[in-house]
mmCIF file of C-alpha atoms in Angstrom:
data_model
loop_
_atom_site.group_PDB
_atom_site.id
_atom_site.type_symbol
_atom_site.label_atom_id
_atom_site.label_comp_id
_atom_site.label_asym_id
_atom_site.label_seq_id
_atom_site.Cartn_x
_atom_site.Cartn_y
_atom_site.Cartn_z
ATOM 1 C CA UNK A 9 105.972 25.836 -134.542
ATOM 2 C CA UNK A 10 105.022 24.421 -137.976
ATOM 3 C CA UNK A 11 104.336 27.306 -140.201
ATOM 4 C CA UNK A 12 103.221 25.271 -143.267
ATOM 5 C CA UNK A 13 100.898 22.407 -142.771
ATOM 6 C CA UNK A 14 99.941 19.802 -145.277
ATOM 7 C CA UNK A 15 97.214 17.160 -145.304
ATOM 8 C CA UNK A 16 96.615 14.355 -145.764
ATOM 9 C CA UNK A 17 100.049 12.856 -144.867
ATOM 10 C CA UNK A 18 99.323 10.088 -147.484
ATOM 11 C CA UNK A 19 96.633 9.857 -150.262
ATOM 12 C CA UNK A 20 95.631 6.935 -152.473
ATOM 13 C CA UNK A 21 93.688 7.454 -155.673
ATOM 14 C CA UNK A 22 92.751 5.423 -158.666
ATOM 15 C CA UNK A 23 94.031 6.179 -162.067
ATOM 16 C CA UNK A 24 91.882 8.783 -163.801
ATOM 17 C CA UNK A 25 90.614 10.322 -160.467
ATOM 18 C CA UNK A 26 91.449 13.730 -159.165
ATOM 19 C CA UNK A 27 93.825 13.994 -156.222
ATOM 20 C CA UNK A 28 93.498 16.913 -153.904
ATOM 21 C CA UNK A 29 96.330 17.947 -151.729
ATOM 22 C CA UNK A 30 95.791 20.655 -149.053
ATOM 23 C CA UNK A 31 98.237 23.181 -147.496
ATOM 24 C CA UNK A 32 97.753 25.953 -145.037
ATOM 25 C CA UNK A 33 100.094 28.561 -143.652
ATOM 26 C CA UNK A 34 100.277 31.054 -140.650
ATOM 27 C CA UNK A 35 102.466 33.844 -141.535
ATOM 28 C CA UNK A 36 100.438 36.503 -143.642
ATOM 29 C CA UNK A 37 103.738 37.853 -145.103
ATOM 30 C CA UNK A 38 104.269 34.797 -147.322
ATOM 31 C CA UNK A 39 103.598 35.863 -150.884
ATOM 32 C CA UNK A 40 104.807 32.957 -153.003
ATOM 33 C CA UNK A 41 103.822 29.344 -152.812
ATOM 34 C CA UNK A 42 105.686 26.701 -154.869
ATOM 35 C CA UNK A 43 104.824 23.058 -154.999
ATOM 36 C CA UNK A 44 107.590 20.549 -155.289
ATOM 37 C CA UNK A 45 107.355 17.009 -156.567
ATOM 38 C CA UNK A 46 109.808 14.391 -155.234
ATOM 39 C CA UNK A 47 110.283 10.831 -156.487
ATOM 40 C CA UNK A 48 111.980 8.225 -154.387
ATOM 41 C CA UNK A 49 115.794 8.493 -154.384
ATOM 42 C CA UNK A 50 115.735 12.015 -156.004
ATOM 43 C CA UNK A 51 115.628 15.599 -154.926
ATOM 44 C CA UNK A 52 112.480 17.734 -155.007
ATOM 45 C CA UNK A 53 111.787 19.550 -158.186
ATOM 46 C CA UNK A 54 109.458 22.507 -158.771
ATOM 47 C CA UNK A 55 106.192 21.424 -160.155
ATOM 48 C CA UNK A 56 104.043 24.506 -160.058
ATOM 49 C CA UNK A 57 103.681 27.766 -158.082
ATOM 50 C CA UNK A 58 101.513 30.646 -157.417
ATOM 51 C CA UNK A 59 101.772 34.240 -156.126
ATOM 52 C CA UNK A 60 99.425 35.713 -153.530
ATOM 53 C CA UNK A 61 97.911 38.098 -156.034
ATOM 54 C CA UNK A 62 96.363 35.208 -157.819
ATOM 55 C CA UNK A 63 93.752 32.797 -156.790
ATOM 56 C CA UNK A 64 94.266 30.047 -159.380
ATOM 57 C CA UNK A 65 97.236 28.667 -161.515
ATOM 58 C CA UNK A 66 96.939 25.948 -163.988
ATOM 59 C CA UNK A 67 99.579 23.856 -165.754
ATOM 60 C CA UNK A 68 98.222 21.041 -167.647
ATOM 61 C CA UNK A 69 96.586 18.537 -165.134
ATOM 62 C CA UNK A 70 97.935 20.480 -162.091
ATOM 63 C CA UNK A 71 96.015 23.392 -160.676
ATOM 64 C CA UNK A 72 96.661 25.423 -157.579
ATOM 65 C CA UNK A 73 93.635 27.091 -155.793
ATOM 66 C CA UNK A 74 94.539 29.799 -153.370
ATOM 67 C CA UNK A 75 92.452 31.347 -150.713
ATOM 68 C CA UNK A 76 94.383 34.368 -149.237
ATOM 69 C CA UNK A 77 91.715 35.215 -146.539
ATOM 70 C CA UNK A 78 91.762 31.769 -145.085
ATOM 71 C CA UNK A 79 95.531 31.212 -145.648
ATOM 72 C CA UNK A 80 94.816 27.930 -147.564
ATOM 73 C CA UNK A 81 95.801 26.584 -150.823
ATOM 74 C CA UNK A 82 95.323 23.227 -152.531
ATOM 75 C CA UNK A 83 96.886 21.311 -155.440
ATOM 76 C CA UNK A 84 94.521 19.417 -157.705
ATOM 77 C CA UNK A 85 95.825 16.664 -159.935
ATOM 78 C CA UNK A 86 93.181 15.713 -162.480
ATOM 79 C CA UNK A 87 93.212 12.532 -164.397
ATOM 80 C CA UNK A 88 95.804 11.104 -162.039
ATOM 81 C CA UNK A 89 98.373 8.768 -163.581
ATOM 82 C CA UNK A 90 100.650 6.067 -161.867
ATOM 83 C CA UNK A 91 103.610 8.336 -162.829
ATOM 84 C CA UNK A 92 102.158 10.994 -160.510
ATOM 85 C CA UNK A 93 102.988 8.750 -157.533
ATOM 86 C CA UNK A 94 105.349 10.904 -155.559
ATOM 87 C CA UNK A 95 105.683 12.970 -152.410
ATOM 88 C CA UNK A 96 104.421 16.628 -152.902
ATOM 89 C CA UNK A 97 105.696 19.429 -150.847
ATOM 90 C CA UNK A 98 104.015 22.807 -150.399
ATOM 91 C CA UNK A 99 106.214 25.692 -149.518
ATOM 92 C CA UNK A 100 105.780 29.297 -148.581
ATOM 93 C CA UNK A 101 108.122 32.181 -149.199
ATOM 94 C CA UNK A 102 108.501 35.745 -148.121
ATOM 95 C CA UNK A 103 111.106 38.405 -148.078
ATOM 96 C CA UNK A 104 112.988 38.368 -144.761
ATOM 97 C CA UNK A 105 115.977 40.217 -143.349
ATOM 98 C CA UNK A 106 118.896 39.643 -145.713
ATOM 99 C CA UNK A 107 116.809 37.636 -148.257
ATOM 100 C CA UNK A 108 113.898 35.315 -148.958
ATOM 101 C CA UNK A 109 112.734 32.910 -146.344
ATOM 102 C CA UNK A 110 111.261 29.589 -147.464
ATOM 103 C CA UNK A 111 109.395 27.119 -145.349
ATOM 104 C CA UNK A 112 108.393 23.696 -146.404
ATOM 105 C CA UNK A 113 105.508 21.623 -145.233
ATOM 106 C CA UNK A 114 105.936 17.983 -144.142
ATOM 107 C CA UNK A 115 104.653 16.561 -147.480
ATOM 108 C CA UNK A 116 101.881 14.442 -148.892
ATOM 109 C CA UNK A 117 102.735 11.056 -150.315
ATOM 110 C CA UNK A 118 100.516 10.352 -153.258
ATOM 111 C CA UNK A 119 99.921 6.914 -154.603
ATOM 112 C CA UNK A 120 97.983 6.443 -157.827
ATOM 113 C CA UNK A 121 96.809 2.895 -158.347
ATOM 114 C CA UNK A 122 96.285 1.611 -161.818
ATOM 115 C CA UNK B 18 119.066 22.653 -167.184
ATOM 116 C CA UNK B 19 120.041 23.516 -163.654
ATOM 117 C CA UNK B 20 122.680 21.156 -162.147
ATOM 118 C CA UNK B 21 123.375 20.537 -158.565
ATOM 119 C CA UNK B 22 125.529 17.643 -157.550
ATOM 120 C CA UNK B 23 126.309 16.249 -154.050
ATOM 121 C CA UNK B 24 129.005 14.068 -152.762
ATOM 122 C CA UNK B 25 129.126 11.568 -151.351
ATOM 123 C CA UNK B 26 125.731 10.029 -152.107
ATOM 124 C CA UNK B 27 125.906 7.584 -149.201
ATOM 125 C CA UNK B 28 128.060 7.937 -146.019
ATOM 126 C CA UNK B 29 128.425 5.835 -142.819
ATOM 127 C CA UNK B 30 130.141 7.758 -139.960
ATOM 128 C CA UNK B 31 130.952 6.911 -136.366
ATOM 129 C CA UNK B 32 129.752 8.892 -133.441
ATOM 130 C CA UNK B 33 132.010 11.725 -132.622
ATOM 131 C CA UNK B 34 133.735 11.640 -136.018
ATOM 132 C CA UNK B 35 133.827 14.534 -138.536
ATOM 133 C CA UNK B 36 131.751 14.437 -141.613
ATOM 134 C CA UNK B 37 131.897 16.913 -144.594
ATOM 135 C CA UNK B 38 129.134 16.879 -147.221
ATOM 136 C CA UNK B 39 129.879 18.648 -150.477
ATOM 137 C CA UNK B 40 127.584 20.442 -152.985
ATOM 138 C CA UNK B 41 128.605 21.823 -156.296
ATOM 139 C CA UNK B 42 126.307 23.891 -158.720
ATOM 140 C CA UNK B 43 127.163 24.957 -162.246
ATOM 141 C CA UNK B 44 124.313 27.454 -162.507
ATOM 142 C CA UNK B 45 126.099 30.483 -161.125
ATOM 143 C CA UNK B 46 123.330 30.941 -158.652
ATOM 144 C CA UNK B 47 124.012 33.196 -155.738
ATOM 145 C CA UNK B 48 121.957 31.418 -153.180
ATOM 146 C CA UNK B 49 122.735 27.941 -151.844
ATOM 147 C CA UNK B 50 120.887 25.937 -149.159
ATOM 148 C CA UNK B 51 121.401 22.835 -147.021
ATOM 149 C CA UNK B 52 118.225 20.914 -145.813
ATOM 150 C CA UNK B 53 117.748 17.676 -143.940
ATOM 151 C CA UNK B 54 114.746 15.604 -144.752
ATOM 152 C CA UNK B 55 113.245 13.329 -142.033
ATOM 153 C CA UNK B 56 109.888 11.392 -142.213
ATOM 154 C CA UNK B 57 107.253 13.562 -140.704
ATOM 155 C CA UNK B 58 109.257 16.825 -140.817
ATOM 156 C CA UNK B 59 109.609 17.515 -144.467
ATOM 157 C CA UNK B 60 112.604 19.744 -145.493
ATOM 158 C CA UNK B 61 114.217 21.646 -142.749
ATOM 159 C CA UNK B 62 116.708 24.430 -143.476
ATOM 160 C CA UNK B 63 120.098 24.090 -141.754
ATOM 161 C CA UNK B 64 122.365 26.762 -143.314
ATOM 162 C CA UNK B 65 122.246 28.895 -146.397
ATOM 163 C CA UNK B 66 124.312 31.291 -148.170
ATOM 164 C CA UNK B 67 123.882 34.260 -150.456
ATOM 165 C CA UNK B 68 127.271 34.152 -152.093
ATOM 166 C CA UNK B 69 131.029 33.170 -151.787
ATOM 167 C CA UNK B 70 132.240 33.847 -148.224
ATOM 168 C CA UNK B 71 128.820 34.071 -146.601
ATOM 169 C CA UNK B 72 126.969 31.672 -144.588
ATOM 170 C CA UNK B 73 123.782 32.125 -142.625
ATOM 171 C CA UNK B 74 121.986 29.977 -140.011
ATOM 172 C CA UNK B 75 118.705 28.336 -140.928
ATOM 173 C CA UNK B 76 116.150 26.909 -138.593
ATOM 174 C CA UNK B 77 118.065 24.036 -137.164
ATOM 175 C CA UNK B 78 121.849 24.915 -137.293
ATOM 176 C CA UNK B 79 122.840 23.385 -134.043
ATOM 177 C CA UNK B 80 125.560 20.780 -134.639
ATOM 178 C CA UNK B 81 126.328 21.922 -138.146
ATOM 179 C CA UNK B 82 128.690 24.357 -139.822
ATOM 180 C CA UNK B 83 128.722 25.529 -143.330
ATOM 181 C CA UNK B 84 131.339 26.788 -145.741
ATOM 182 C CA UNK B 85 131.057 28.683 -149.022
ATOM 183 C CA UNK B 86 134.426 29.080 -150.506
ATOM 184 C CA UNK B 87 133.280 29.882 -153.994
ATOM 185 C CA UNK B 88 130.207 30.591 -156.046
ATOM 186 C CA UNK B 89 130.074 26.841 -157.022
ATOM 187 C CA UNK B 90 130.694 25.098 -153.792
ATOM 188 C CA UNK B 91 128.949 24.932 -150.529
ATOM 189 C CA UNK B 92 129.850 22.430 -147.870
ATOM 190 C CA UNK B 93 128.033 21.125 -144.612
ATOM 191 C CA UNK B 94 130.295 20.196 -141.781
ATOM 192 C CA UNK B 95 129.470 17.850 -138.732
ATOM 193 C CA UNK B 96 132.373 18.381 -136.467
ATOM 194 C CA UNK B 97 131.097 15.759 -133.950
ATOM 195 C CA UNK B 98 128.544 13.592 -135.607
ATOM 196 C CA UNK B 99 125.837 12.208 -133.478
ATOM 197 C CA UNK B 100 123.176 9.317 -134.326
ATOM 198 C CA UNK B 101 120.436 12.067 -134.242
ATOM 199 C CA UNK B 102 122.003 13.469 -137.382
ATOM 200 C CA UNK B 103 121.275 10.417 -139.233
ATOM 201 C CA UNK B 104 119.214 11.727 -142.220
ATOM 202 C CA UNK B 105 119.100 12.547 -145.843
ATOM 203 C CA UNK B 106 120.753 15.947 -146.682
ATOM 204 C CA UNK B 107 119.776 17.872 -149.668
ATOM 205 C CA UNK B 108 121.566 20.956 -151.129
ATOM 206 C CA UNK B 109 119.824 23.403 -153.349
ATOM 207 C CA UNK B 110 120.719 26.480 -155.314
ATOM 208 C CA UNK B 111 118.575 29.349 -156.552
ATOM 209 C CA UNK B 112 118.861 32.762 -158.042
ATOM 210 C CA UNK B 113 115.396 34.186 -157.259
ATOM 211 C CA UNK B 114 112.615 33.726 -154.808
ATOM 212 C CA UNK B 115 110.678 31.362 -157.184
ATOM 213 C CA UNK B 116 112.741 28.337 -157.771
ATOM 214 C CA UNK B 117 115.235 26.179 -155.856
ATOM 215 C CA UNK B 118 117.108 23.493 -157.736
ATOM 216 C CA UNK B 119 117.860 20.428 -155.525
ATOM 217 C CA UNK B 120 120.592 17.986 -155.705
ATOM 218 C CA UNK B 121 120.109 14.155 -155.550
ATOM 219 C CA UNK B 122 120.747 13.992 -151.792
ATOM 220 C CA UNK B 123 123.181 12.444 -149.549
ATOM 221 C CA UNK B 124 122.131 9.630 -147.152
ATOM 222 C CA UNK B 125 123.980 9.849 -143.962
ATOM 223 C CA UNK B 126 124.049 7.044 -141.209
ATOM 224 C CA UNK B 127 125.772 7.844 -137.960
ATOM 225 C CA UNK B 128 126.549 4.740 -135.885
#
Protein backbone atom coordinates (compact mmCIF):
# COMPACT_ATOMS: atom_id res chain seq x y z
CA UNK A 1 0.00 0.00 0.00
CA UNK A 2 1.54 3.25 -1.16
CA UNK A 3 0.67 5.84 1.44
CA UNK A 4 2.24 8.79 -0.36
CA UNK A 5 1.72 9.22 -4.08
CA UNK A 6 3.50 11.64 -6.37
CA UNK A 7 2.72 12.77 -9.87
CA UNK A 8 3.90 13.10 -12.50
CA UNK A 9 6.76 10.59 -12.45
CA UNK A 10 8.73 12.93 -14.68
CA UNK A 11 8.27 16.51 -15.80
CA UNK A 12 10.04 18.70 -18.33
CA UNK A 13 9.66 22.48 -18.33
CA UNK A 14 11.44 25.32 -20.06
CA UNK A 15 13.69 27.67 -18.18
CA UNK A 16 11.60 30.43 -16.63
CA UNK A 17 8.39 28.39 -16.46
CA UNK A 18 6.64 27.24 -13.31
CA UNK A 19 6.97 23.56 -12.47
CA UNK A 20 4.15 21.99 -10.46
CA UNK A 21 4.78 18.73 -8.61
CA UNK A 22 1.88 16.95 -6.95
CA UNK A 23 1.61 14.79 -3.87
CA UNK A 24 -1.26 13.05 -2.06
CA UNK A 25 -1.48 10.95 1.06
CA UNK A 26 -3.89 8.59 2.74
CA UNK A 27 -3.19 8.64 6.46
CA UNK A 28 -4.98 11.55 8.13
CA UNK A 29 -2.57 11.42 11.09
CA UNK A 30 0.28 12.76 8.94
CA UNK A 31 1.00 16.29 10.14
CA UNK A 32 4.36 17.23 8.66
CA UNK A 33 5.28 17.22 4.99
CA UNK A 34 8.89 17.78 3.92
CA UNK A 35 10.04 17.92 0.31
CA UNK A 36 13.50 16.61 -0.46
CA UNK A 37 15.63 17.43 -3.50
CA UNK A 38 18.06 14.86 -4.85
CA UNK A 39 20.75 15.40 -7.48
CA UNK A 40 22.28 12.41 -9.31
CA UNK A 41 24.89 10.63 -7.23
CA UNK A 42 23.91 12.41 -4.02
CA UNK A 43 21.62 11.77 -1.08
CA UNK A 44 18.34 13.66 -0.74
CA UNK A 45 18.43 17.01 1.04
CA UNK A 46 15.58 18.89 2.69
CA UNK A 47 14.28 21.62 0.40
CA UNK A 48 11.15 22.97 2.08
CA UNK A 49 8.51 21.68 4.45
CA UNK A 50 5.04 22.46 5.78
CA UNK A 51 2.99 21.50 8.81
CA UNK A 52 -0.67 20.59 8.55
CA UNK A 53 -1.77 23.72 10.41
CA UNK A 54 -0.69 25.82 7.43
CA UNK A 55 -1.98 25.92 3.88
CA UNK A 56 0.98 27.61 2.24
CA UNK A 57 4.73 27.83 2.75
CA UNK A 58 7.09 29.92 0.65
CA UNK A 59 10.87 29.92 0.41
CA UNK A 60 12.15 31.97 -2.47
CA UNK A 61 11.05 30.36 -5.73
CA UNK A 62 9.66 27.29 -3.94
CA UNK A 63 6.11 27.23 -2.58
CA UNK A 64 4.09 24.43 -1.03
CA UNK A 65 0.30 24.56 -1.28
CA UNK A 66 -1.49 22.27 1.18
CA UNK A 67 -5.11 21.10 1.16
CA UNK A 68 -5.79 19.15 4.33
CA UNK A 69 -9.39 18.28 3.45
CA UNK A 70 -8.38 16.66 0.16
CA UNK A 71 -5.10 15.27 1.56
CA UNK A 72 -3.18 16.85 -1.27
CA UNK A 73 -0.22 19.14 -1.58
CA UNK A 74 1.85 20.55 -4.38
CA UNK A 75 5.28 22.07 -4.82
CA UNK A 76 5.49 25.03 -7.18
CA UNK A 77 8.87 26.06 -8.54
CA UNK A 78 8.61 29.44 -10.19
CA UNK A 79 11.12 30.80 -12.70
CA UNK A 80 12.58 27.29 -13.06
CA UNK A 81 16.33 27.11 -13.66
CA UNK A 82 18.43 24.33 -15.22
CA UNK A 83 20.04 23.91 -11.78
CA UNK A 84 16.64 22.86 -10.43
CA UNK A 85 16.83 19.68 -12.52
CA UNK A 86 16.67 16.95 -9.90
CA UNK A 87 14.38 14.36 -8.38
CA UNK A 88 11.92 15.70 -5.80
CA UNK A 89 10.50 13.52 -3.06
CA UNK A 90 7.39 14.35 -1.10
CA UNK A 91 7.32 12.80 2.38
CA UNK A 92 4.75 12.60 5.15
CA UNK A 93 5.40 12.24 8.83
CA UNK A 94 3.39 11.46 11.94
CA UNK A 95 4.02 10.43 15.48
CA UNK A 96 3.84 6.66 15.81
CA UNK A 97 4.51 4.13 18.53
CA UNK A 98 8.04 4.75 19.74
CA UNK A 99 8.72 7.75 17.56
CA UNK A 100 8.07 9.49 14.27
CA UNK A 101 7.04 7.60 11.18
CA UNK A 102 8.15 9.01 7.82
CA UNK A 103 6.89 7.76 4.47
CA UNK A 104 8.38 8.88 1.16
CA UNK A 105 6.70 9.08 -2.21
CA UNK A 106 8.32 7.57 -5.30
CA UNK A 107 9.58 10.91 -6.55
CA UNK A 108 9.19 13.26 -9.52
CA UNK A 109 12.12 13.69 -11.87
CA UNK A 110 12.24 17.30 -13.04
CA UNK A 111 14.18 18.44 -16.08
CA UNK A 112 14.46 22.14 -16.79
CA UNK A 113 15.52 22.81 -20.36
CA UNK A 114 17.43 26.01 -21.15
CA UNK B 1 26.46 21.48 8.72
CA UNK B 2 25.14 17.97 9.23
CA UNK B 3 27.59 15.29 8.22
CA UNK B 4 26.67 11.70 7.42
CA UNK B 5 29.22 9.47 5.75
CA UNK B 6 28.80 5.99 4.33
CA UNK B 7 31.24 3.26 3.42
CA UNK B 8 31.85 1.71 1.07
CA UNK B 9 30.48 3.94 -1.67
CA UNK B 10 30.36 1.05 -4.11
CA UNK B 11 30.26 -2.68 -3.43
CA UNK B 12 30.08 -5.79 -5.56
CA UNK B 13 29.08 -8.93 -3.67
CA UNK B 14 28.36 -12.52 -4.57
CA UNK B 15 25.08 -14.25 -3.91
CA UNK B 16 25.13 -15.85 -0.47
CA UNK B 17 27.93 -13.67 0.80
CA UNK B 18 27.82 -11.37 3.79
CA UNK B 19 27.74 -7.62 3.24
CA UNK B 20 28.11 -4.89 5.84
CA UNK B 21 27.29 -1.29 5.03
CA UNK B 22 28.53 1.30 7.49
CA UNK B 23 27.25 4.73 8.39
CA UNK B 24 28.77 7.40 10.60
CA UNK B 25 27.28 10.71 11.72
CA UNK B 26 28.98 13.52 13.58
CA UNK B 27 25.83 15.44 14.50
CA UNK B 28 25.04 13.70 17.77
CA UNK B 29 21.58 12.81 16.44
CA UNK B 30 19.66 10.18 18.33
CA UNK B 31 17.80 8.84 15.31
CA UNK B 32 19.40 6.99 12.41
CA UNK B 33 17.80 5.29 9.43
CA UNK B 34 18.62 2.93 6.58
CA UNK B 35 16.73 3.21 3.29
CA UNK B 36 17.03 1.58 -0.08
CA UNK B 37 16.21 3.45 -3.26
CA UNK B 38 14.94 1.71 -6.36
CA UNK B 39 13.41 3.19 -9.48
CA UNK B 40 9.66 3.50 -9.08
CA UNK B 41 9.73 2.92 -5.32
CA UNK B 42 11.39 6.00 -3.97
CA UNK B 43 12.95 5.56 -0.53
CA UNK B 44 11.88 2.57 1.51
CA UNK B 45 12.75 2.25 5.19
CA UNK B 46 14.65 -0.91 6.14
CA UNK B 47 15.71 -0.37 9.77
CA UNK B 48 16.01 2.56 12.11
CA UNK B 49 17.36 3.35 15.56
CA UNK B 50 16.50 5.78 18.33
CA UNK B 51 19.87 5.54 20.03
CA UNK B 52 22.88 3.40 20.82
CA UNK B 53 21.90 -0.21 21.37
CA UNK B 54 18.46 0.07 19.79
CA UNK B 55 17.28 -1.08 16.39
CA UNK B 56 13.76 -1.20 15.00
CA UNK B 57 12.30 -2.82 11.91
CA UNK B 58 11.13 -0.54 9.15
CA UNK B 59 8.82 -1.33 6.27
CA UNK B 60 11.04 -3.84 4.43
CA UNK B 61 13.35 -5.50 7.02
CA UNK B 62 13.39 -9.04 5.60
CA UNK B 63 16.91 -10.15 4.70
CA UNK B 64 18.54 -7.30 6.62
CA UNK B 65 19.90 -6.80 10.11
CA UNK B 66 21.03 -3.59 11.76
CA UNK B 67 23.45 -2.70 14.50
CA UNK B 68 23.84 0.55 16.45
CA UNK B 69 26.91 0.12 18.65
CA UNK B 70 27.29 3.83 19.38
CA UNK B 71 25.59 7.18 18.89
CA UNK B 72 27.72 7.80 15.80
CA UNK B 73 27.60 4.46 14.00
CA UNK B 74 24.80 2.49 12.41
CA UNK B 75 25.44 -0.58 10.25
CA UNK B 76 23.25 -2.52 7.84
CA UNK B 77 24.08 -6.20 7.50
CA UNK B 78 23.09 -8.56 4.71
CA UNK B 79 23.91 -12.02 6.09
CA UNK B 80 23.10 -13.85 2.84
CA UNK B 81 23.06 -11.37 -0.02
CA UNK B 82 20.69 -11.98 -2.93
CA UNK B 83 20.47 -10.30 -6.35
CA UNK B 84 17.16 -8.71 -5.29
CA UNK B 85 19.14 -6.66 -2.78
CA UNK B 86 20.98 -4.89 -5.57
CA UNK B 87 20.12 -1.27 -4.92
CA UNK B 88 21.36 2.09 -3.68
CA UNK B 89 21.35 2.32 0.11
CA UNK B 90 21.08 5.56 2.03
CA UNK B 91 21.74 6.21 5.67
CA UNK B 92 20.20 9.22 7.39
CA UNK B 93 20.29 10.82 10.80
CA UNK B 94 17.91 13.18 12.52
CA UNK B 95 17.15 14.75 15.85
CA UNK B 96 13.59 15.86 15.30
CA UNK B 97 10.60 15.09 13.14
CA UNK B 98 11.36 17.80 10.66
CA UNK B 99 14.71 17.01 9.07
CA UNK B 100 16.63 13.93 8.06
CA UNK B 101 20.21 14.34 6.90
CA UNK B 102 21.22 11.81 4.29
CA UNK B 103 24.57 10.34 3.44
CA UNK B 104 25.87 10.09 -0.15
CA UNK B 105 24.65 6.52 -0.62
CA UNK B 106 26.19 3.11 -1.24
CA UNK B 107 25.65 1.42 -4.57
CA UNK B 108 25.44 -2.35 -4.03
CA UNK B 109 25.51 -4.92 -6.82
CA UNK B 110 24.89 -8.55 -5.89
CA UNK B 111 25.92 -11.00 -8.61
